[in-house]
Amino acid sequence: MAEDTGRIVRKIEELSEGQEINLMHLCGTHEDTISKYNLRSILPPNVKLLSGPGCPVCIIPDTDLQEVFHLLENRDVILTTFGDMARVPFEDRSLFYYRSKGKDVRIVYSVFDAVEIAKREDKDVVFFGIGFETTMPSIAVAIKDSPENFYVYSAHRFFIPAIEALVSEDMKIDGFINPGHVSTIVGVKAYERYRKYGIPMAIAGFEPQDVLLAVYMLVRAVKENDGGIFNEYTRAVKYEGNVKAQEVMNEVFYSRDGEWRGLGTIPETGVGIRNDFEEKDAEKVFEDVFENFAPKEDKRKKHCRCGEVLKGLITPKDCRLFMTACTPRNPIGPCMVSFEGTCNIWAKYSIS
Amino acid sequence: MCLAIPAEVVEVEWPYATVDMKGAKRKVRVDLLDDVKVGDYVLIHVGLAIQKVSKEEVEEIDRLWQKILEE
């Protein structure tokens, strides 16, 4: 294996010689693989791996977080969500803070665990739903098959249309490493709309070999001026994707404008719950609570550069808070909180 | 959160199945896949099977993992 790795790296060196090539990955788990195996150190310096907005916890703007806090403050509900989300701070509060103050906040591994809680309890159970197309089908299934006292606050985002914003931003990206498990759902076909830009994309799995192979495919495509879509992760990604998952996702959710931390509002990326399922939509069911909600700015985040990290414009080291005021134990920005956040990953592997 | 883990189906109770993730057994939903049978390998993401994968491919991943762990 080590021998094969060396051969692939040499091919990458040969193909990229004399050219600056910037490749952006779109999944936090890819950043984890890249950092864990220190892949940047074995690639030639002219081939750069940039970190993109592929961490669903990191891109949730403070507004969504504050709305959920507001709900907890004003209604006696059981709030369920994934563990990462519960640690994201706004000012000096997080969902764990509310739990320590006696609010019923529960961490679940899957939305189906939250449904089970709703079956057991008489109280209203709200699931704070985050995640991209990988996660949304499970939430859609839960919305269709859950007891009356189960609701979803949808902070999901459609990832595929967000790529448009990255392409149109004033950034020099020569190729994209596309997320393996989002692609398992949406299929290779979802990226066809991006062929027009002539920027190659390679869907990749999560082993170090997968990522290196994707880098090789992209460097070769750049050399050959081929703006194609490549699928390295054929063991999990089909051309059509998981059609049943797409159907249930589209049956339950619709797309609207969506705000992203660092990227602003991106059309088609917000995820609303369709009227047919409005009795499950926390935004509508608890409308009266949200009526008097007004978002605020978090002064603590004034110097947090999470937004630029998410666009690959800087690395965590360029942020003056990184490992000074902002650490995994006391995170200021979500990129330091989430296991898929670039700052957290760089801190974990002591990249400096 | 975007991780998905391959697991073997050991029991099917539609729309659920019990899967074995290298010794850890878990009940997951499988209704977004066609025709899930005992012995199939599926990718699990937050409690939902999102794709079938071939046994050979899972064994290949196992082999890679083993090699990495031994390095």
CSV table of C-alpha atoms in Angstrom, one decimal:
chain,number,residue,atom,x,y,z
A,1,MET,CA,0.0,0.0,0.0
A,2,ALA,CA,2.7,2.4,1.0
A,3,GLU,CA,4.4,1.7,-2.4
A,4,ASP,CA,1.1,2.4,-4.3
A,5,THR,CA,0.7,5.7,-2.3
A,6,GLY,CA,4.2,6.7,-3.3
A,7,ARG,CA,3.5,6.0,-7.0
A,8,ILE,CA,0.2,8.0,-6.9
A,9,VAL,CA,2.0,10.9,-5.3
A,10,ARG,CA,4.8,10.8,-7.9
A,11,LYS,CA,2.1,10.9,-10.7
A,12,ILE,CA,0.5,13.8,-9.0
A,13,GLU,CA,3.8,15.6,-8.9
A,14,GLU,CA,4.5,14.9,-12.6
A,15,LEU,CA,1.1,16.0,-13.7
A,16,SER,CA,1.0,19.2,-11.7
A,17,GLU,CA,4.5,20.3,-12.4
A,18,GLY,CA,4.8,24.1,-12.9
A,19,GLN,CA,1.2,24.7,-12.0
A,20,GLU,CA,-0.5,26.0,-8.9
A,21,ILE,CA,-3.5,23.8,-8.3
A,22,ASN,CA,-6.1,24.6,-5.6
A,23,LEU,CA,-8.5,21.8,-4.8
A,24,MET,CA,-11.3,22.3,-2.4
A,25,HIS,CA,-13.0,19.5,-0.5
A,26,LEU,CA,-16.6,19.8,0.5
A,27,CYS,CA,-16.9,17.6,3.5
A,28,GLY,CA,-15.6,17.8,7.1
A,29,THR,CA,-14.9,14.1,7.1
A,30,HIS,CA,-12.5,14.7,4.2
A,31,GLU,CA,-10.7,17.3,6.3
A,32,ASP,CA,-10.4,14.7,9.0
A,33,THR,CA,-8.9,12.2,6.7
A,34,ILE,CA,-6.5,14.7,5.2
A,35,SER,CA,-5.3,16.0,8.6
A,36,LYS,CA,-5.3,12.6,10.3
A,37,TYR,CA,-3.0,11.1,7.7
A,38,ASN,CA,-1.2,14.4,7.1
A,39,LEU,CA,-1.9,14.1,3.3
A,40,ARG,CA,-0.9,17.7,2.7
A,41,SER,CA,2.6,16.9,3.7
A,42,ILE,CA,3.0,14.2,1.1
A,43,LEU,CA,1.6,16.2,-1.8
A,44,PRO,CA,3.7,18.6,-3.8
A,45,PRO,CA,3.5,22.2,-2.4
A,46,ASN,CA,2.0,23.5,-5.6
A,47,VAL,CA,-1.1,21.2,-5.0
A,48,LYS,CA,-3.1,22.8,-2.2
A,49,LEU,CA,-6.1,21.2,-0.4
A,50,LEU,CA,-8.5,23.8,0.7
A,51,SER,CA,-11.2,23.2,3.3
A,52,GLY,CA,-14.7,24.1,2.2
A,53,PRO,CA,-18.1,24.6,3.9
A,54,GLY,CA,-18.8,20.9,4.4
A,55,CYS,CA,-19.5,20.9,8.1
A,56,PRO,CA,-23.2,21.1,8.7
A,57,VAL,CA,-22.8,22.3,12.3
A,58,CYS,CA,-20.4,25.0,11.3
A,59,ILE,CA,-22.6,26.6,8.6
A,60,ILE,CA,-25.7,27.0,10.8
A,61,PRO,CA,-25.9,30.7,11.4
A,62,ASP,CA,-26.4,32.1,14.9
A,63,THR,CA,-30.0,33.0,14.1
A,64,ASP,CA,-31.1,29.4,13.9
A,65,LEU,CA,-29.3,28.6,17.1
A,66,GLN,CA,-30.9,31.6,18.9
A,67,GLU,CA,-34.4,30.6,17.7
A,68,VAL,CA,-34.0,27.2,19.3
A,69,PHE,CA,-32.7,28.8,22.5
A,70,HIS,CA,-35.7,31.1,22.4
A,71,LEU,CA,-38.1,28.1,22.0
A,72,LEU,CA,-36.5,26.4,25.0
A,73,GLU,CA,-36.8,29.5,27.1
A,74,ASN,CA,-40.4,29.9,26.3
A,75,ARG,CA,-41.9,26.4,26.0
A,76,ASP,CA,-41.5,23.3,28.2
A,77,VAL,CA,-40.4,20.9,25.5
A,78,ILE,CA,-37.9,18.1,25.2
A,79,LEU,CA,-35.3,19.4,22.8
A,80,THR,CA,-33.4,16.7,20.9
A,81,THR,CA,-30.4,17.1,18.6
A,82,PHE,CA,-27.0,15.7,17.6
A,83,GLY,CA,-24.2,16.1,20.1
A,84,ASP,CA,-22.0,18.5,18.1
A,85,MET,CA,-24.9,21.0,17.9
A,86,ALA,CA,-25.4,21.1,21.6
A,87,ARG,CA,-22.0,22.5,22.3
A,88,VAL,CA,-22.1,25.4,19.8
A,89,PRO,CA,-22.1,28.6,21.8
A,90,PHE,CA,-23.9,31.8,21.3
A,91,GLU,CA,-22.6,34.4,23.7
A,92,ASP,CA,-21.9,32.2,26.7
A,93,ARG,CA,-24.8,29.8,26.2
A,94,SER,CA,-25.2,26.5,24.4
A,95,LEU,CA,-27.8,23.8,24.5
A,96,PHE,CA,-25.7,22.1,27.2
A,97,TYR,CA,-25.9,25.3,29.2
A,98,TYR,CA,-29.7,25.1,29.1
A,99,ARG,CA,-29.5,21.5,30.2
A,100,SER,CA,-27.4,22.5,33.2
A,101,LYS,CA,-30.1,25.0,34.0
A,102,GLY,CA,-32.8,22.3,34.1
A,103,LYS,CA,-34.1,22.3,30.5
A,104,ASP,CA,-34.8,19.0,29.0
A,105,VAL,CA,-32.2,18.7,26.2
A,106,ARG,CA,-31.3,15.3,25.0
A,107,ILE,CA,-28.6,14.1,22.6
A,108,VAL,CA,-29.5,11.5,20.1
A,109,TYR,CA,-27.5,9.4,17.7
A,110,SER,CA,-30.4,9.4,15.1
A,111,VAL,CA,-33.7,11.1,14.6
A,112,PHE,CA,-35.4,7.8,15.2
A,113,ASP,CA,-34.1,7.9,18.8
A,114,ALA,CA,-35.9,11.2,19.2
A,115,VAL,CA,-39.1,9.6,17.8
A,116,GLU,CA,-38.8,6.8,20.4
A,117,ILE,CA,-38.5,9.5,23.1
A,118,ALA,CA,-41.8,11.1,21.8
A,119,LYS,CA,-43.5,7.7,21.9
A,120,ARG,CA,-42.5,7.3,25.6
A,121,GLU,CA,-43.2,10.8,26.8
A,122,ASP,CA,-46.3,12.9,27.0
A,123,LYS,CA,-44.4,16.2,26.5
A,124,ASP,CA,-43.8,17.7,23.1
A,125,VAL,CA,-40.5,16.6,21.5
A,126,VAL,CA,-38.7,18.9,19.1
A,127,PHE,CA,-35.8,17.7,17.0
A,128,PHE,CA,-33.3,20.4,16.0
A,129,GLY,CA,-32.6,19.1,12.6
A,130,ILE,CA,-29.3,19.9,10.9
A,131,GLY,CA,-27.4,18.3,8.1
A,132,PHE,CA,-27.3,18.1,4.4
A,133,GLU,CA,-28.7,15.6,1.8
A,134,THR,CA,-27.1,12.7,3.6
A,135,THR,CA,-29.1,13.3,6.8
A,136,MET,CA,-32.3,14.8,5.4
A,137,PRO,CA,-33.9,11.5,4.2
A,138,SER,CA,-33.8,10.1,7.7
A,139,ILE,CA,-35.6,13.2,9.0
A,140,ALA,CA,-38.1,13.0,6.2
A,141,VAL,CA,-38.9,9.4,7.1
A,142,ALA,CA,-39.3,10.4,10.8
A,143,ILE,CA,-41.6,13.2,9.9
A,144,LYS,CA,-43.8,10.8,8.0
A,145,ASP,CA,-43.8,8.1,10.7
A,146,SER,CA,-43.9,9.6,14.2
A,147,PRO,CA,-46.3,10.3,17.0
A,148,GLU,CA,-48.3,13.6,17.3
A,149,ASN,CA,-46.1,15.1,19.8
A,150,PHE,CA,-43.0,15.0,17.6
A,151,TYR,CA,-41.8,18.1,15.7
A,152,VAL,CA,-38.8,19.2,13.6
A,153,TYR,CA,-37.1,22.5,13.6
A,154,SER,CA,-35.5,22.4,10.2
A,155,ALA,CA,-32.1,24.0,10.0
A,156,HIS,CA,-31.1,21.6,7.2
A,157,ARG,CA,-29.4,22.9,4.1
A,158,PHE,CA,-29.4,21.6,0.5
A,159,PHE,CA,-25.7,21.3,-0.2
A,160,ILE,CA,-25.7,20.8,-4.0
A,161,PRO,CA,-27.0,24.3,-4.9
A,162,ALA,CA,-24.4,25.9,-2.5
A,163,ILE,CA,-21.6,24.8,-4.8
A,164,GLU,CA,-22.9,27.5,-7.2
A,165,ALA,CA,-21.9,30.2,-4.6
A,166,LEU,CA,-18.4,28.7,-4.2
A,167,VAL,CA,-17.9,28.8,-8.0
A,168,SER,CA,-19.2,32.3,-8.3
A,169,GLU,CA,-17.1,33.6,-5.4
A,170,ASP,CA,-13.9,35.4,-6.2
A,171,MET,CA,-11.8,32.3,-5.4
A,172,LYS,CA,-9.5,30.4,-7.5
A,173,ILE,CA,-10.6,26.8,-7.2
A,174,ASP,CA,-9.3,24.4,-9.9
A,175,GLY,CA,-11.2,21.3,-8.7
A,176,PHE,CA,-13.6,20.0,-6.1
A,177,ILE,CA,-13.4,16.9,-4.0
A,178,ASN,CA,-17.1,16.1,-3.6
A,179,PRO,CA,-18.7,14.6,-0.5
A,180,GLY,CA,-19.0,10.8,-0.6
A,181,HIS,CA,-22.2,10.4,1.4
A,182,VAL,CA,-24.1,13.4,0.2
A,183,SER,CA,-23.3,11.9,-3.2
A,184,THR,CA,-24.6,8.4,-2.1
A,185,ILE,CA,-28.0,10.1,-1.9
A,186,VAL,CA,-28.0,12.6,-4.7
A,187,GLY,CA,-25.9,10.5,-7.2
A,188,VAL,CA,-23.3,11.6,-9.7
A,189,LYS,CA,-26.1,13.2,-11.8
A,190,ALA,CA,-26.7,16.0,-9.3
A,191,TYR,CA,-23.4,17.6,-10.3
A,192,GLU,CA,-24.2,17.7,-14.0
A,193,ARG,CA,-25.4,21.3,-13.6
A,194,TYR,CA,-21.8,22.3,-12.8
A,195,ARG,CA,-20.3,20.9,-16.0
A,196,LYS,CA,-20.8,24.4,-17.6
A,197,TYR,CA,-18.1,25.9,-15.3
A,198,GLY,CA,-15.4,23.5,-16.7
A,199,ILE,CA,-14.1,22.9,-13.1
A,200,PRO,CA,-13.5,19.1,-12.5
A,201,MET,CA,-15.1,17.4,-9.6
A,202,ALA,CA,-14.3,14.0,-8.1
A,203,ILE,CA,-16.6,12.3,-5.6
A,204,ALA,CA,-14.4,10.6,-3.0
A,205,GLY,CA,-14.6,8.1,-0.2
A,206,PHE,CA,-13.1,8.6,3.2
A,207,GLU,CA,-10.0,6.5,3.3
A,208,PRO,CA,-6.7,8.2,2.7
A,209,GLN,CA,-6.3,6.3,-0.5
A,210,ASP,CA,-9.7,7.5,-1.7
A,211,VAL,CA,-8.7,11.1,-1.2
A,212,LEU,CA,-5.3,10.7,-2.9
A,213,LEU,CA,-7.0,9.0,-5.8
A,214,ALA,CA,-9.5,11.9,-6.1
A,215,VAL,CA,-6.6,14.4,-6.0
A,216,TYR,CA,-4.9,12.4,-8.8
A,217,MET,CA,-8.1,12.4,-10.9
A,218,LEU,CA,-8.5,16.1,-10.5
A,219,VAL,CA,-4.8,17.0,-11.2
A,220,ARG,CA,-5.0,14.9,-14.3
A,221,ALA,CA,-8.3,16.6,-15.3
A,222,VAL,CA,-6.7,20.1,-14.8
A,223,LYS,CA,-3.8,19.1,-16.9
A,224,GLU,CA,-6.0,17.8,-19.7
A,225,ASN,CA,-8.4,20.8,-19.3
A,226,ASP,CA,-11.3,18.4,-18.6
A,227,GLY,CA,-14.1,19.8,-16.5
A,228,GLY,CA,-15.7,16.5,-16.0
A,229,ILE,CA,-17.3,14.8,-13.0
A,230,PHE,CA,-15.5,11.8,-11.7
A,231,ASN,CA,-16.6,9.1,-9.2
A,232,GLU,CA,-13.8,7.6,-7.1
A,233,TYR,CA,-16.3,6.3,-4.6
A,234,THR,CA,-18.0,3.8,-6.8
A,235,ARG,CA,-18.5,1.3,-4.0
A,236,ALA,CA,-21.2,3.6,-2.5
A,237,VAL,CA,-22.2,6.2,-5.1
A,238,LYS,CA,-24.3,5.3,-8.2
A,239,TYR,CA,-25.1,7.6,-11.1
A,240,GLU,CA,-28.7,8.0,-10.0
A,241,GLY,CA,-28.0,8.0,-6.3
A,242,ASN,CA,-30.6,6.6,-3.9
A,243,VAL,CA,-33.8,7.5,-5.7
A,244,LYS,CA,-36.2,6.5,-2.9
A,245,ALA,CA,-34.2,8.7,-0.5
A,246,GLN,CA,-34.5,11.6,-3.0
A,247,GLU,CA,-38.2,11.0,-3.3
A,248,VAL,CA,-39.0,11.1,0.4
A,249,MET,CA,-36.7,14.1,0.9
A,250,ASN,CA,-38.6,16.0,-1.9
A,251,GLU,CA,-42.0,14.8,-0.6
A,252,VAL,CA,-41.4,16.3,2.8
A,253,PHE,CA,-39.1,19.3,2.2
A,254,TYR,CA,-39.0,22.2,-0.2
A,255,SER,CA,-36.1,24.6,-1.0
A,256,ARG,CA,-36.0,28.2,0.0
A,257,ASP,CA,-33.3,30.8,0.6
A,258,GLY,CA,-30.9,29.6,3.2
A,259,GLU,CA,-28.4,31.6,5.3
A,260,TRP,CA,-24.9,30.1,5.7
A,261,ARG,CA,-22.3,31.2,8.2
A,262,GLY,CA,-19.6,33.0,6.2
A,263,LEU,CA,-21.3,32.6,2.8
A,264,GLY,CA,-24.5,34.7,3.4
A,265,THR,CA,-27.8,33.8,1.9
A,266,ILE,CA,-27.7,31.2,-0.9
A,267,PRO,CA,-30.8,30.6,-3.0
A,268,GLU,CA,-32.3,27.1,-3.0
A,269,THR,CA,-30.3,25.9,-0.1
A,270,GLY,CA,-32.7,26.5,2.8
A,271,VAL,CA,-35.0,23.6,3.7
A,272,GLY,CA,-38.6,24.1,4.7
A,273,ILE,CA,-41.2,21.5,5.6
A,274,ARG,CA,-44.0,21.3,3.1
A,275,ASN,CA,-47.6,22.3,4.1
A,276,ASP,CA,-48.7,18.7,3.9
A,277,PHE,CA,-46.6,18.1,7.0
A,278,GLU,CA,-47.1,21.4,8.7
A,279,GLU,CA,-48.3,19.7,11.9
A,280,LYS,CA,-44.7,18.5,12.3
A,281,ASP,CA,-43.1,21.8,11.5
A,282,ALA,CA,-41.9,23.4,14.8
A,283,GLU,CA,-41.7,26.8,13.0
A,284,LYS,CA,-45.4,26.7,12.4
A,285,VAL,CA,-46.6,24.8,15.5
A,286,PHE,CA,-44.7,27.2,17.8
A,287,GLU,CA,-45.3,30.3,15.6
A,288,ASP,CA,-46.5,32.3,18.6
A,289,VAL,CA,-43.2,31.8,20.4
A,290,PHE,CA,-41.2,32.9,17.4
A,291,GLU,CA,-43.3,36.0,16.8
A,292,ASN,CA,-41.4,38.0,19.4
A,293,PHE,CA,-38.0,36.7,18.5
A,294,ALA,CA,-35.3,39.1,17.5
A,295,PRO,CA,-31.8,37.9,16.6
A,296,LYS,CA,-28.7,39.5,18.2
A,297,GLU,CA,-25.0,39.6,17.4
A,298,ASP,CA,-22.6,37.6,19.5
A,299,LYS,CA,-19.8,40.1,20.5
A,300,ARG,CA,-17.6,37.2,21.5
A,301,LYS,CA,-17.4,36.1,17.9
A,302,LYS,CA,-16.2,39.6,16.7
A,303,HIS,CA,-12.8,38.2,15.8
A,304,CYS,CA,-13.9,34.7,14.9
A,305,ARG,CA,-12.9,33.9,11.3
A,306,CYS,CA,-14.9,30.7,10.9
A,307,GLY,CA,-16.6,32.2,7.9
A,308,GLU,CA,-13.3,32.6,6.1
A,309,VAL,CA,-12.2,29.1,7.1
A,310,LEU,CA,-15.4,27.7,5.6
A,311,LYS,CA,-14.6,29.4,2.3
A,312,GLY,CA,-11.0,28.0,2.2
A,313,LEU,CA,-9.7,31.6,2.2
A,314,ILE,CA,-7.6,31.1,5.4
A,315,THR,CA,-6.5,28.2,7.5
A,316,PRO,CA,-7.3,28.0,11.2
A,317,LYS,CA,-3.8,29.2,12.0
A,318,ASP,CA,-4.5,32.6,10.3
A,319,CYS,CA,-7.2,33.2,13.0
A,320,ARG,CA,-5.8,35.0,16.0
A,321,LEU,CA,-8.3,33.2,18.3
A,322,PHE,CA,-7.1,29.7,17.2
A,323,MET,CA,-5.7,27.9,20.2
A,324,THR,CA,-5.5,31.1,22.2
A,325,ALA,CA,-9.0,32.3,23.2
A,326,CYS,CA,-10.7,29.5,21.1
A,327,THR,CA,-9.9,25.9,21.9
A,328,PRO,CA,-11.8,22.6,21.7
A,329,ARG,CA,-12.5,22.9,25.4
A,330,ASN,CA,-13.7,26.5,25.2
A,331,PRO,CA,-14.7,27.0,21.6
A,332,ILE,CA,-15.9,30.4,20.4
A,333,GLY,CA,-16.8,29.5,16.8
A,334,PRO,CA,-18.6,26.4,15.6
A,335,CYS,CA,-15.5,25.4,13.5
A,336,MET,CA,-13.8,24.7,16.8
A,337,VAL,CA,-16.8,22.8,18.2
A,338,SER,CA,-17.8,20.3,15.6
A,339,PHE,CA,-15.8,17.1,15.0
A,340,GLU,CA,-16.1,18.1,11.3
A,341,GLY,CA,-15.0,21.6,11.8
A,342,THR,CA,-11.6,22.5,10.4
A,343,CYS,CA,-10.4,24.3,13.5
A,344,ASN,CA,-11.4,21.4,15.7
A,345,ILE,CA,-9.7,18.9,13.4
A,346,TRP,CA,-6.5,21.0,13.2
A,347,ALA,CA,-6.5,21.4,17.0
A,348,LYS,CA,-7.0,17.6,17.4
A,349,TYR,CA,-4.1,16.7,15.2
A,350,SER,CA,-2.0,19.6,16.6
A,351,ILE,CA,-1.4,21.1,13.1
A,352,SER,CA,0.6,24.3,13.6
B,1,MET,CA,-21.9,13.6,11.0
B,2,CYS,CA,-21.5,12.8,7.4
B,3,LEU,CA,-19.9,9.5,8.2
B,4,ALA,CA,-21.6,6.3,7.1
B,5,ILE,CA,-20.5,3.0,8.4
B,6,PRO,CA,-20.8,-0.3,6.6
B,7,ALA,CA,-22.7,-3.0,8.5
B,8,GLU,CA,-24.1,-6.5,8.0
B,9,VAL,CA,-27.8,-7.1,8.2
B,10,VAL,CA,-28.5,-9.9,10.7
B,11,GLU,CA,-32.3,-9.6,11.0
B,12,VAL,CA,-35.0,-7.9,9.0
B,13,GLU,CA,-38.2,-6.6,10.6
B,14,TRP,CA,-39.4,-4.3,7.9
B,15,PRO,CA,-39.0,-1.3,7.9
B,16,TYR,CA,-36.3,-2.0,10.5
B,17,ALA,CA,-33.3,-4.3,10.5
B,18,THR,CA,-30.8,-5.2,13.1
B,19,VAL,CA,-27.3,-4.6,11.7
B,20,ASP,CA,-23.9,-5.7,13.0
B,21,MET,CA,-21.3,-3.0,12.9
B,22,LYS,CA,-18.2,-5.0,13.8
B,23,GLY,CA,-19.8,-6.4,16.9
B,24,ALA,CA,-22.0,-3.5,17.8
B,25,LYS,CA,-25.6,-4.4,17.0
B,26,ARG,CA,-28.1,-1.7,16.2
B,27,LYS,CA,-31.7,-1.4,15.0
B,28,VAL,CA,-31.8,0.8,11.9
B,29,ARG,CA,-34.4,1.7,9.2
B,30,VAL,CA,-33.9,0.1,5.9
B,31,ASP,CA,-37.1,1.2,4.0
B,32,LEU,CA,-35.2,3.5,1.6
B,33,LEU,CA,-33.5,0.5,0.1
B,34,ASP,CA,-35.0,-2.2,-2.1
B,35,ASP,CA,-35.1,-5.8,-1.0
B,36,VAL,CA,-32.8,-5.9,2.1
B,37,LYS,CA,-31.9,-9.4,3.2
B,38,VAL,CA,-30.0,-11.0,6.0
B,39,GLY,CA,-26.4,-11.1,5.0
B,40,ASP,CA,-26.5,-7.9,2.9
B,41,TYR,CA,-24.1,-5.2,3.7
B,42,VAL,CA,-25.4,-1.7,4.0
B,43,LEU,CA,-24.0,1.8,4.7
B,44,ILE,CA,-25.6,3.2,7.9
B,45,HIS,CA,-25.9,7.0,8.4
B,46,VAL,CA,-27.5,8.2,11.6
B,47,GLY,CA,-29.8,5.2,12.0
B,48,LEU,CA,-30.8,4.9,8.3
B,49,ALA,CA,-29.4,2.5,5.7
B,50,ILE,CA,-28.6,4.7,2.8
B,51,GLN,CA,-27.0,2.3,0.3
B,52,LYS,CA,-26.2,-1.4,-0.2
B,53,VAL,CA,-22.6,-2.1,-0.7
B,54,SER,CA,-21.0,-5.3,-1.8
B,55,LYS,CA,-19.4,-7.7,0.6
B,56,GLU,CA,-16.1,-7.7,-1.3
B,57,GLU,CA,-15.9,-3.9,-1.0
B,58,VAL,CA,-16.5,-4.1,2.7
B,59,GLU,CA,-13.9,-6.7,3.1
B,60,GLU,CA,-11.5,-4.5,1.1
B,61,ILE,CA,-12.2,-1.6,3.6
B,62,ASP,CA,-11.7,-4.0,6.5
B,63,ARG,CA,-8.3,-5.1,5.0
B,64,LEU,CA,-7.3,-1.4,4.7
B,65,TRP,CA,-8.3,-0.7,8.2
B,66,GLN,CA,-6.5,-3.7,9.5
B,67,LYS,CA,-3.4,-2.6,7.7
B,68,ILE,CA,-3.6,0.9,9.0
B,69,LEU,CA,-4.2,-0.3,12.6
B,70,GLU,CA,-1.1,-2.6,12.3
B,71,GLU,CA,1.2,0.1,10.9
